PDB file of C-alpha atoms in Angstrom:
ATOM      1  CA  MET A   1      24.571  17.836  27.074  1.00  0.00           C
ATOM      2  CA  ALA A   2      24.860  16.116  24.074  1.00  0.00           C
ATOM      3  CA  SER A   3      22.811  16.969  21.044  1.00  0.00           C
ATOM      4  CA  SER A   4      20.322  14.644  19.673  1.00  0.00           C
ATOM      5  CA  LEU A   5      19.278  16.955  16.721  1.00  0.00           C
ATOM      6  CA  GLY A   6      22.120  19.289  16.303  1.00  0.00           C
ATOM      7  CA  ILE A   7      26.019  19.419  16.972  1.00  0.00           C
ATOM      8  CA  PRO A   8      27.989  19.691  20.372  1.00  0.00           C
ATOM      9  CA  LEU A   9      29.344  23.090  21.283  1.00  0.00           C
ATOM     10  CA  GLY A  10      32.799  23.428  19.960  1.00  0.00           C
ATOM     11  CA  VAL A  11      32.620  21.071  17.309  1.00  0.00           C
ATOM     12  CA  THR A  12      33.195  22.339  13.787  1.00  0.00           C
ATOM     13  CA  THR A  13      31.194  20.504  11.294  1.00  0.00           C
ATOM     14  CA  PRO A  14      33.002  19.559   8.332  1.00  0.00           C
ATOM     15  CA  VAL A  15      32.257  21.293   5.150  1.00  0.00           C
ATOM     16  CA  ALA A  16      30.552  18.893   2.630  1.00  0.00           C
ATOM     17  CA  ILE A  17      32.371  18.416  -0.598  1.00  0.00           C
ATOM     18  CA  THR A  18      30.271  18.770  -3.700  1.00  0.00           C
ATOM     19  CA  PRO A  19      30.589  15.972  -6.095  1.00  0.00           C
ATOM     20  CA  ALA A  20      31.042  16.694  -9.761  1.00  0.00           C
ATOM     21  CA  GLY A  21      28.162  17.444 -11.448  1.00  0.00           C
ATOM     22  CA  THR A  22      26.212  18.748  -8.758  1.00  0.00           C
ATOM     23  CA  SER A  23      24.234  21.686  -9.548  1.00  0.00           C
ATOM     24  CA  PRO A  24      24.297  25.223  -7.558  1.00  0.00           C
ATOM     25  CA  ASP A  25      20.901  24.572  -6.113  1.00  0.00           C
ATOM     26  CA  SER A  26      22.113  21.598  -4.447  1.00  0.00           C
ATOM     27  CA  GLU A  27      25.187  23.514  -2.909  1.00  0.00           C
ATOM     28  CA  LYS A  28      22.788  26.010  -1.934  1.00  0.00           C
ATOM     29  CA  ASP A  29      20.385  23.545  -0.113  1.00  0.00           C
ATOM     30  CA  ALA A  30      23.364  22.190   1.656  1.00  0.00           C
ATOM     31  CA  ALA A  31      24.728  25.361   2.930  1.00  0.00           C
ATOM     32  CA  GLU A  32      21.107  26.160   4.138  1.00  0.00           C
ATOM     33  CA  PHE A  33      21.051  22.962   6.006  1.00  0.00           C
ATOM     34  CA  GLN A  34      24.216  23.326   7.518  1.00  0.00           C
ATOM     35  CA  GLU A  35      23.133  26.915   8.723  1.00  0.00           C
ATOM     36  CA  HIS A  36      19.801  25.356  10.010  1.00  0.00           C
ATOM     37  CA  GLU A  37      21.272  22.732  11.929  1.00  0.00           C
ATOM     38  CA  GLU A  38      23.536  25.226  13.664  1.00  0.00           C
ATOM     39  CA  ILE A  39      20.236  27.074  14.779  1.00  0.00           C
ATOM     40  CA  LEU A  40      19.618  26.611  18.592  1.00  0.00           C
ATOM     41  CA  SER A  41      22.052  23.973  18.717  1.00  0.00           C
ATOM     42  CA  PRO A  42      22.904  21.530  20.756  1.00  0.00           C
ATOM     43  CA  ASP A  43      19.688  20.681  22.263  1.00  0.00           C
ATOM     44  CA  PHE A  44      19.079  21.434  25.681  1.00  0.00           C
ATOM     45  CA  LEU A  45      17.124  18.232  26.243  1.00  0.00           C
ATOM     46  CA  SER A  46      17.168  14.925  24.340  1.00  0.00           C
ATOM     47  CA  VAL A  47      14.213  13.393  22.977  1.00  0.00           C
ATOM     48  CA  ALA A  48      14.426  10.681  25.639  1.00  0.00           C
ATOM     49  CA  GLN A  49      14.235  13.380  28.286  1.00  0.00           C
ATOM     50  CA  ILE A  50      11.453  15.316  26.687  1.00  0.00           C
ATOM     51  CA  THR A  51       9.351  11.765  26.353  1.00  0.00           C
ATOM     52  CA  GLU A  52      10.071  10.888  29.790  1.00  0.00           C
ATOM     53  CA  MET A  53       8.688  14.202  31.248  1.00  0.00           C
ATOM     54  CA  LEU A  54       5.783  13.968  29.184  1.00  0.00           C
ATOM     55  CA  ALA A  55       4.538  10.983  30.892  1.00  0.00           C
ATOM     56  CA  GLU A  56       4.919  13.095  34.172  1.00  0.00           C
ATOM     57  CA  ASP A  57       2.730  15.333  36.238  1.00  0.00           C
ATOM     58  CA  VAL A  58       3.506  18.638  37.577  1.00  0.00           C
ATOM     59  CA  ASP A  59       5.703  17.418  40.441  1.00  0.00           C
ATOM     60  CA  GLY A  60       7.201  14.656  38.358  1.00  0.00           C
ATOM     61  CA  VAL A  61       8.389  17.135  35.849  1.00  0.00           C
ATOM     62  CA  GLU A  62       9.952  19.190  38.606  1.00  0.00           C
ATOM     63  CA  LYS A  63      11.783  16.300  40.034  1.00  0.00           C
ATOM     64  CA  LYS A  64      13.076  15.184  36.539  1.00  0.00           C
ATOM     65  CA  LEU A  65      14.161  18.705  35.456  1.00  0.00           C
ATOM     66  CA  ALA A  66      15.976  19.235  38.877  1.00  0.00           C
ATOM     67  CA  MET A  67      17.815  15.724  38.101  1.00  0.00           C
ATOM     68  CA  PHE A  68      18.616  16.783  34.584  1.00  0.00           C
ATOM     69  CA  LEU A  69      19.973  20.191  35.625  1.00  0.00           C
ATOM     70  CA  ASN A  70      21.739  18.773  38.651  1.00  0.00           C
ATOM     71  CA  CYS A  71      20.163  21.065  41.351  1.00  0.00           C
ATOM     72  CA  LYS A  72      21.484  19.673  44.632  1.00  0.00           C
ATOM     73  CA  ASN A  73      20.647  22.817  46.871  1.00  0.00           C
ATOM     74  CA  LEU A  74      17.025  23.672  46.079  1.00  0.00           C
ATOM     75  CA  GLN A  75      16.000  24.038  49.850  1.00  0.00           C
ATOM     76  CA  THR A  76      18.973  26.648  50.277  1.00  0.00           C
ATOM     77  CA  CYS A  77      20.075  28.137  47.037  1.00  0.00           C
ATOM     78  CA  PHE A  78      17.624  30.724  45.788  1.00  0.00           C
ATOM     79  CA  LYS A  79      19.428  31.011  42.325  1.00  0.00           C
ATOM     80  CA  GLU A  80      18.950  27.306  41.722  1.00  0.00           C
ATOM     81  CA  ALA A  81      15.053  27.494  42.785  1.00  0.00           C
ATOM     82  CA  ILE A  82      14.533  30.347  40.367  1.00  0.00           C
ATOM     83  CA  LEU A  83      16.409  28.677  37.410  1.00  0.00           C
ATOM     84  CA  LEU A  84      14.392  25.461  37.987  1.00  0.00           C
ATOM     85  CA  ASP A  85      11.017  27.401  38.115  1.00  0.00           C
ATOM     86  CA  TYR A  86      11.994  29.184  34.902  1.00  0.00           C
ATOM     87  CA  TYR A  87      12.454  25.859  32.922  1.00  0.00           C
ATOM     88  CA  VAL A  88       9.581  23.821  34.750  1.00  0.00           C
ATOM     89  CA  SER A  89       7.248  26.808  33.779  1.00  0.00           C
ATOM     90  CA  GLY A  90       8.375  26.840  30.133  1.00  0.00           C
ATOM     91  CA  PHE A  91       8.149  23.003  29.727  1.00  0.00           C
ATOM     92  CA  LEU A  92       4.370  23.097  31.408  1.00  0.00           C
ATOM     93  CA  TRP A  93       3.564  25.881  29.129  1.00  0.00           C
ATOM     94  CA  ALA A  94       4.697  24.150  25.971  1.00  0.00           C
ATOM     95  CA  LYS A  95       2.897  21.168  27.107  1.00  0.00           C
ATOM     96  CA  GLY A  96      -0.361  23.065  27.140  1.00  0.00           C
ATOM     97  CA  MET A  97       0.349  24.127  23.460  1.00  0.00           C
ATOM     98  CA  ASP A  98       0.505  20.496  22.504  1.00  0.00           C
ATOM     99  CA  PHE A  99       3.904  20.743  20.644  1.00  0.00           C
ATOM    100  CA  SER A 100       5.432  18.038  18.923  1.00  0.00           C
ATOM    101  CA  ILE A 101       8.719  16.535  20.232  1.00  0.00           C
ATOM    102  CA  ILE A 102      10.901  18.515  17.855  1.00  0.00           C
ATOM    103  CA  GLN A 103       9.076  21.607  18.943  1.00  0.00           C
ATOM    104  CA  TYR A 104       9.600  20.787  22.484  1.00  0.00           C
ATOM    105  CA  SER A 105      13.263  20.446  21.901  1.00  0.00           C
ATOM    106  CA  LYS A 106      13.785  23.849  20.131  1.00  0.00           C
ATOM    107  CA  PHE A 107      11.497  25.713  22.542  1.00  0.00           C
ATOM    108  CA  MET A 108      13.392  24.546  25.614  1.00  0.00           C
ATOM    109  CA  THR A 109      16.835  25.237  23.846  1.00  0.00           C
ATOM    110  CA  LEU A 110      15.499  28.766  23.039  1.00  0.00           C
ATOM    111  CA  LEU A 111      14.635  29.153  26.931  1.00  0.00           C
ATOM    112  CA  ASP A 112      18.172  27.910  27.734  1.00  0.00           C
ATOM    113  CA  MET A 113      19.978  29.979  25.065  1.00  0.00           C
ATOM    114  CA  LEU A 114      18.241  33.113  26.282  1.00  0.00           C
ATOM    115  CA  LEU A 115      19.614  32.691  30.062  1.00  0.00           C
ATOM    116  CA  HIS A 116      22.954  31.589  28.343  1.00  0.00           C
ATOM    117  CA  ASN A 117      23.147  35.076  26.246  1.00  0.00           C
ATOM    118  CA  LEU A 118      22.268  36.911  29.592  1.00  0.00           C
ATOM    119  CA  LYS A 119      24.562  35.139  31.892  1.00  0.00           C
ATOM    120  CA  THR A 120      27.666  34.633  29.929  1.00  0.00           C
ATOM    121  CA  LEU A 121      27.572  37.273  27.155  1.00  0.00           C
ATOM    122  CA  HIS A 122      25.996  39.602  29.256  1.00  0.00           C
ATOM    123  CA  MET A 123      23.531  40.459  26.485  1.00  0.00           C
ATOM    124  CA  SER A 124      21.185  43.473  27.181  1.00  0.00           C
ATOM    125  CA  LEU A 125      17.392  43.512  26.881  1.00  0.00           C
ATOM    126  CA  GLU A 126      17.336  45.110  23.257  1.00  0.00           C
ATOM    127  CA  ASP A 127      19.944  42.641  22.213  1.00  0.00           C
ATOM    128  CA  SER A 128      17.991  39.693  23.381  1.00  0.00           C
ATOM    129  CA  LEU A 129      15.119  41.013  21.584  1.00  0.00           C
ATOM    130  CA  LYS A 130      17.147  41.363  18.454  1.00  0.00           C
ATOM    131  CA  TRP A 131      18.516  37.865  18.918  1.00  0.00           C
ATOM    132  CA  LEU A 132      15.038  36.474  19.336  1.00  0.00           C
ATOM    133  CA  GLY A 133      13.785  37.985  16.257  1.00  0.00           C
ATOM    134  CA  GLU A 134      16.639  36.475  14.192  1.00  0.00           C
ATOM    135  CA  VAL A 135      16.193  32.888  15.642  1.00  0.00           C
ATOM    136  CA  MET A 136      12.356  33.225  15.163  1.00  0.00           C
ATOM    137  CA  ALA A 137      12.773  34.343  11.422  1.00  0.00           C
ATOM    138  CA  GLU A 138      14.799  30.875  11.066  1.00  0.00           C
ATOM    139  CA  ILE A 139      12.445  28.672  12.939  1.00  0.00           C
ATOM    140  CA  GLY A 140       9.270  30.348  12.634  1.00  0.00           C
ATOM    141  CA  PRO A 141       6.628  30.464  10.077  1.00  0.00           C
ATOM    142  CA  PRO A 142       8.075  30.331   6.173  1.00  0.00           C
ATOM    143  CA  HIS A 143       8.261  33.483   4.107  1.00  0.00           C
ATOM    144  CA  LEU A 144       9.387  34.175   0.621  1.00  0.00           C
ATOM    145  CA  GLN A 145      13.056  33.989   1.034  1.00  0.00           C
ATOM    146  CA  LYS A 146      12.901  31.048   3.252  1.00  0.00           C
ATOM    147  CA  ASN A 147      12.631  27.417   2.643  1.00  0.00           C
ATOM    148  CA  GLU A 148       9.341  26.197   3.925  1.00  0.00           C
ATOM    149  CA  LYS A 149      10.945  22.694   5.059  1.00  0.00           C
ATOM    150  CA  TRP A 150      13.124  24.475   7.630  1.00  0.00           C
ATOM    151  CA  SER A 151       9.911  25.914   9.413  1.00  0.00           C
ATOM    152  CA  ILE A 152       9.477  24.386  13.092  1.00  0.00           C
ATOM    153  CA  PHE A 153       6.560  26.904  14.221  1.00  0.00           C
ATOM    154  CA  ASP A 154       3.547  28.485  12.315  1.00  0.00           C
ATOM    155  CA  ILE A 155       2.470  31.878  12.903  1.00  0.00           C
ATOM    156  CA  LYS A 156       0.051  31.106  15.736  1.00  0.00           C
ATOM    157  CA  GLN A 157       2.848  29.304  17.621  1.00  0.00           C
ATOM    158  CA  ALA A 158       5.601  31.791  16.912  1.00  0.00           C
ATOM    159  CA  ASN A 159       3.304  34.802  18.361  1.00  0.00           C
ATOM    160  CA  ALA A 160       2.413  32.516  21.418  1.00  0.00           C
ATOM    161  CA  ILE A 161       5.988  31.939  22.292  1.00  0.00           C
ATOM    162  CA  ILE A 162       6.986  35.608  21.786  1.00  0.00           C
ATOM    163  CA  ASP A 163       4.095  36.672  24.120  1.00  0.00           C
ATOM    164  CA  TYR A 164       5.160  33.996  26.662  1.00  0.00           C
ATOM    165  CA  LEU A 165       8.948  35.076  26.711  1.00  0.00           C
ATOM    166  CA  LYS A 166       7.627  38.742  27.115  1.00  0.00           C
ATOM    167  CA  ILE A 167       5.876  37.883  30.374  1.00  0.00           C
ATOM    168  CA  SER A 168       8.351  35.100  31.645  1.00  0.00           C
ATOM    169  CA  LEU A 169      11.798  36.558  30.936  1.00  0.00           C
ATOM    170  CA  PHE A 170      11.817  39.955  29.315  1.00  0.00           C
ATOM    171  CA  GLN A 171       9.188  41.601  31.877  1.00  0.00           C
ATOM    172  CA  HIS A 172      11.695  40.281  34.696  1.00  0.00           C
ATOM    173  CA  TYR A 173      15.076  41.049  32.868  1.00  0.00           C
ATOM    174  CA  LYS A 174      16.577  43.344  35.448  1.00  0.00           C
ATOM    175  CA  LEU A 175      15.753  40.844  38.076  1.00  0.00           C
ATOM    176  CA  TYR A 176      17.588  38.033  35.962  1.00  0.00           C
ATOM    177  CA  GLU A 177      20.431  40.430  35.550  1.00  0.00           C
ATOM    178  CA  PHE A 178      20.583  41.043  39.303  1.00  0.00           C
ATOM    179  CA  LEU A 179      20.356  37.235  39.780  1.00  0.00           C
ATOM    180  CA  PHE A 180      23.584  36.559  37.688  1.00  0.00           C
ATOM    181  CA  TYR A 181      25.502  39.865  38.363  1.00  0.00           C
ATOM    182  CA  SER A 182      24.957  41.153  41.555  1.00  0.00           C
ATOM    183  CA  THR A 183      26.896  39.929  44.563  1.00  0.00           C
ATOM    184  CA  ARG A 184      24.372  39.502  47.479  1.00  0.00           C
ATOM    185  CA  GLU A 185      25.677  40.126  50.942  1.00  0.00           C
ATOM    186  CA  GLU A 186      25.559  37.184  53.428  1.00  0.00           C
ATOM    187  CA  ILE A 187      22.915  38.001  56.023  1.00  0.00           C
ATOM    188  CA  VAL A 188      23.622  37.298  59.478  1.00  0.00           C
ATOM    189  CA  ILE A 189      20.583  36.017  61.275  1.00  0.00           C
ATOM    190  CA  GLY A 190      22.465  35.065  64.447  1.00  0.00           C
ATOM    191  CA  THR A 191      24.751  36.883  67.218  1.00  0.00           C
ATOM    192  CA  GLU A 192      27.236  35.494  69.501  1.00  0.00           C
ATOM    193  CA  GLN A 193      26.610  36.275  73.398  1.00  0.00           C
ATOM    194  CA  THR A 194      28.506  35.244  76.266  1.00  0.00           C
ATOM    195  CA  ILE A 195      26.305  33.747  79.178  1.00  0.00           C
ATOM    196  CA  GLU A 196      27.073  32.388  82.396  1.00  0.00           C
ATOM    197  CA  THR A 197      26.762  28.491  82.597  1.00  0.00           C
ATOM    198  CA  VAL A 198      24.402  27.218  85.625  1.00  0.00           C
ATOM    199  CA  LYS A 199      26.513  26.040  88.251  1.00  0.00           C
ATOM    200  CA  PRO A 200      25.471  22.819  90.043  1.00  0.00           C
ATOM    201  CA  SER A 201      22.936  23.247  92.939  1.00  0.00           C
ATOM    202  CA  GLY A 202      21.769  20.687  95.759  1.00  0.00           C
ATOM    203  CA  GLY A 203      18.546  22.554  95.905  1.00  0.00           C
ATOM    204  CA  LEU A 204      15.395  22.269  93.933  1.00  0.00           C
ATOM    205  CA  PHE A 205      16.146  25.173  91.834  1.00  0.00           C
ATOM    206  CA  PRO A 206      19.379  26.300  90.185  1.00  0.00           C
ATOM    207  CA  ASN A 207      21.364  29.371  91.346  1.00  0.00           C
ATOM    208  CA  PRO A 208      20.039  32.681  89.279  1.00  0.00           C
ATOM    209  CA  LEU A 209      22.043  33.916  86.223  1.00  0.00           C
ATOM    210  CA  GLU A 210      23.425  37.136  85.764  1.00  0.00           C
ATOM    211  CA  GLU A 211      20.964  37.952  83.128  1.00  0.00           C
ATOM    212  CA  GLY A 212      18.212  36.628  85.180  1.00  0.00           C
ATOM    213  CA  ILE A 213      16.293  38.004  88.374  1.00  0.00           C
ATOM    214  CA  SER A 214      18.000  39.671  90.896  1.00  0.00           C
ATOM    215  CA  PHE A 215      19.513  38.120  93.747  1.00  0.00           C
ATOM    216  CA  ASP A 216      17.406  39.576  96.333  1.00  0.00           C
ATOM    217  CA  ILE A 217      14.174  38.429  94.792  1.00  0.00           C
ATOM    218  CA  TYR A 218      15.721  34.938  94.409  1.00  0.00           C
ATOM    219  CA  SER A 219      16.920  34.809  98.025  1.00  0.00           C
ATOM    220  CA  ALA A 220      13.749  35.776  99.533  1.00  0.00           C
ATOM    221  CA  PHE A 221      11.077  33.854  97.474  1.00  0.00           C
ATOM    222  CA  ILE A 222      13.000  30.977  95.499  1.00  0.00           C
ATOM    223  CA  GLU A 223      16.150  29.949  97.216  1.00  0.00           C
ATOM    224  CA  PRO A 224      15.724  26.975  99.376  1.00  0.00           C
ATOM    225  CA  PRO A 225      16.589  27.485 102.958  1.00  0.00           C
ATOM    226  CA  SER A 226      20.079  26.422 104.098  1.00  0.00           C
ATOM    227  CA  THR A 227      20.679  23.381 106.376  1.00  0.00           C
ATOM    228  CA  LEU A 228      21.410  25.280 109.421  1.00  0.00           C
ATOM    229  CA  ASP A 229      18.246  27.295 109.370  1.00  0.00           C
ATOM    230  CA  THR A 230      16.411  24.264 108.763  1.00  0.00           C
ATOM    231  CA  GLU A 231      17.785  22.653 111.985  1.00  0.00           C
ATOM    232  CA  MET A 232      17.203  25.898 114.052  1.00  0.00           C
ATOM    233  CA  LYS A 233      13.610  25.886 112.931  1.00  0.00           C
ATOM    234  CA  GLY A 234      13.096  22.267 113.954  1.00  0.00           C
ATOM    235  CA  LEU A 235      14.518  22.820 117.368  1.00  0.00           C
ATOM    236  CA  ASP A 236      12.301  25.886 117.689  1.00  0.00           C
ATOM    237  CA  GLN A 237       9.400  23.566 116.895  1.00  0.00           C
ATOM    238  CA  GLU A 238      10.379  21.024 119.479  1.00  0.00           C
ATOM    239  CA  GLN A 239      10.860  23.421 122.405  1.00  0.00           C
ATOM    240  CA  GLY A 240       7.708  25.341 121.630  1.00  0.00           C
ATOM    241  CA  PRO A 241       5.236  23.265 123.372  1.00  0.00           C
ATOM    242  CA  GLU A 242       7.139  23.140 126.611  1.00  0.00           C
ATOM    243  CA  GLU A 243       7.732  26.859 126.717  1.00  0.00           C
ATOM    244  CA  SER A 244       4.112  27.579 125.884  1.00  0.00           C
ATOM    245  CA  GLN A 245       2.754  25.696 128.809  1.00  0.00           C
ATOM    246  CA  PRO A 246       3.576  28.249 131.585  1.00  0.00           C
ATOM    247  CA  GLU A 247       2.024  30.925 129.412  1.00  0.00           C
ATOM    248  CA  ALA A 248      -1.137  28.850 128.831  1.00  0.00           C
ATOM    249  CA  SER A 249      -1.409  28.500 132.563  1.00  0.00           C
ATOM    250  CA  ALA A 250      -0.816  31.876 133.160  1.00  0.00           C
ATOM    251  CA  SER A 251      -3.384  33.030 130.715  1.00  0.00           C
ATOM    252  CA  ASP A 252      -6.064  30.602 132.348  1.00  0.00           C
ATOM    253  CA  THR A 253      -6.998  33.265 135.103  1.00  0.00           C
ATOM    254  CA  ASP A 254     -10.590  32.441 135.356  1.00  0.00           C
ATOM    255  CA  ALA A 255     -10.696  28.913 137.062  1.00  0.00           C
ATOM    256  CA  LEU A 256     -14.219  28.789 136.984  1.00  0.00           C
ATOM    257  CA  VAL A 257     -14.905  28.714 133.436  1.00  0.00           C
ATOM    258  CA  GLY A 258     -17.338  25.998 132.650  1.00  0.00           C
ATOM    259  CA  PHE A 259     -19.069  25.688 135.856  1.00  0.00           C
ATOM    260  CA  THR A 260     -22.649  26.870 136.658  1.00  0.00           C
ATOM    261  CA  ILE A 261     -23.919  28.594 139.744  1.00  0.00           C
ATOM    262  CA  GLU A 262     -25.399  25.199 141.051  1.00  0.00           C
ATOM    263  CA  ASP A 263     -22.092  23.731 140.744  1.00  0.00           C
ATOM    264  CA  ILE A 264     -20.191  26.442 142.532  1.00  0.00           C
ATOM    265  CA  LYS A 265     -23.019  26.569 145.491  1.00  0.00           C
ATOM    266  CA  SER A 266     -22.566  22.732 146.039  1.00  0.00           C
ATOM    267  CA  VAL A 267     -18.819  22.803 146.099  1.00  0.00           C
ATOM    268  CA  LEU A 268     -18.787  25.693 148.576  1.00  0.00           C
ATOM    269  CA  ALA A 269     -21.494  24.028 150.800  1.00  0.00           C
ATOM    270  CA  GLN A 270     -19.210  20.789 150.900  1.00  0.00           C
ATOM    271  CA  VAL A 271     -15.929  22.748 151.639  1.00  0.00           C
ATOM    272  CA  THR A 272     -18.047  24.604 154.562  1.00  0.00           C
ATOM    273  CA  ASP A 273     -19.335  21.117 155.915  1.00  0.00           C
ATOM    274  CA  ASP A 274     -15.756  19.731 155.695  1.00  0.00           C
ATOM    275  CA  ILE A 275     -14.251  22.703 157.681  1.00  0.00           C
ATOM    276  CA  LEU A 276     -17.085  22.737 160.207  1.00  0.00           C
ATOM    277  CA  ILE A 277     -16.378  18.901 160.878  1.00  0.00           C
ATOM    278  CA  GLY A 278     -12.896  19.527 161.219  1.00  0.00           C
ATOM    279  CA  ILE A 279     -13.653  22.179 163.982  1.00  0.00           C
ATOM    280  CA  GLN A 280     -15.825  19.881 165.974  1.00  0.00           C
ATOM    281  CA  GLU A 281     -13.446  17.002 166.007  1.00  0.00           C
ATOM    282  CA  ASN A 282     -10.757  19.335 167.256  1.00  0.00           C
ATOM    283  CA  SER A 283     -12.990  20.680 170.002  1.00  0.00           C
ATOM    284  CA  LYS A 284     -13.814  17.254 171.099  1.00  0.00           C
ATOM    285  CA  GLN A 285     -10.137  16.055 171.574  1.00  0.00           C
ATOM    286  CA  ILE A 286      -9.343  19.317 173.575  1.00  0.00           C
ATOM    287  CA  MET A 287     -12.185  18.761 175.825  1.00  0.00           C
TER     288      MET A 287
END
């Protein structure tokens, strides 16, 4: 990323030629200026990018940084999500400190350089702490052997930065080492199985699969009856009333069911009268 305050990586800054009559103090100041410009250069974020993010809320800062960092697989890449959270948390913390634009720039570059040293140079925790001490000595509060105009952070801000780095990066240094160095095995969350496909069925229910219920239960309770069985059952139902008539007549052994005693006497009297009348007529014809 292009630097707005420093120099790009891999570019050698030309050595300034001291004009005739220049004092040694001027040469010393020029050397200090060149050395100071190389501290935390190039800038991780440009002034325009920082200004743009300062106008955003938390979600806006996250989206802007994801775009600046070219994060394309946040939903599936755990590494990208962790790194984005690292930078977003740092920027929001700096926003709470009410830094100036140059302080934002140097602080975000400091966060990036710490990760760069860990990822590329495989710098240990002890070496990272030493490197941070050297950098803070250059950009932190002025001291007797340091020019005050090169100071970027005061004592309170420098201590706050160190405390923040302790809880954000150094406390989880081993986890970041694991993130960059360790190869993670691909977890297989699925398995291949061979199953029997459903065969076409003309009934209401498909045939059972091998891994389903047993065929006996299926044929007894689920399988629809075949066409032949349905036809035979229909014939049985049609012949059923005719064959049941003899059985019904045979079962009606008591013919007087439903008649009272008076009805029976009346019928018997009528039958007796008919018989007697018939006998009398026959006797007259004989005589």
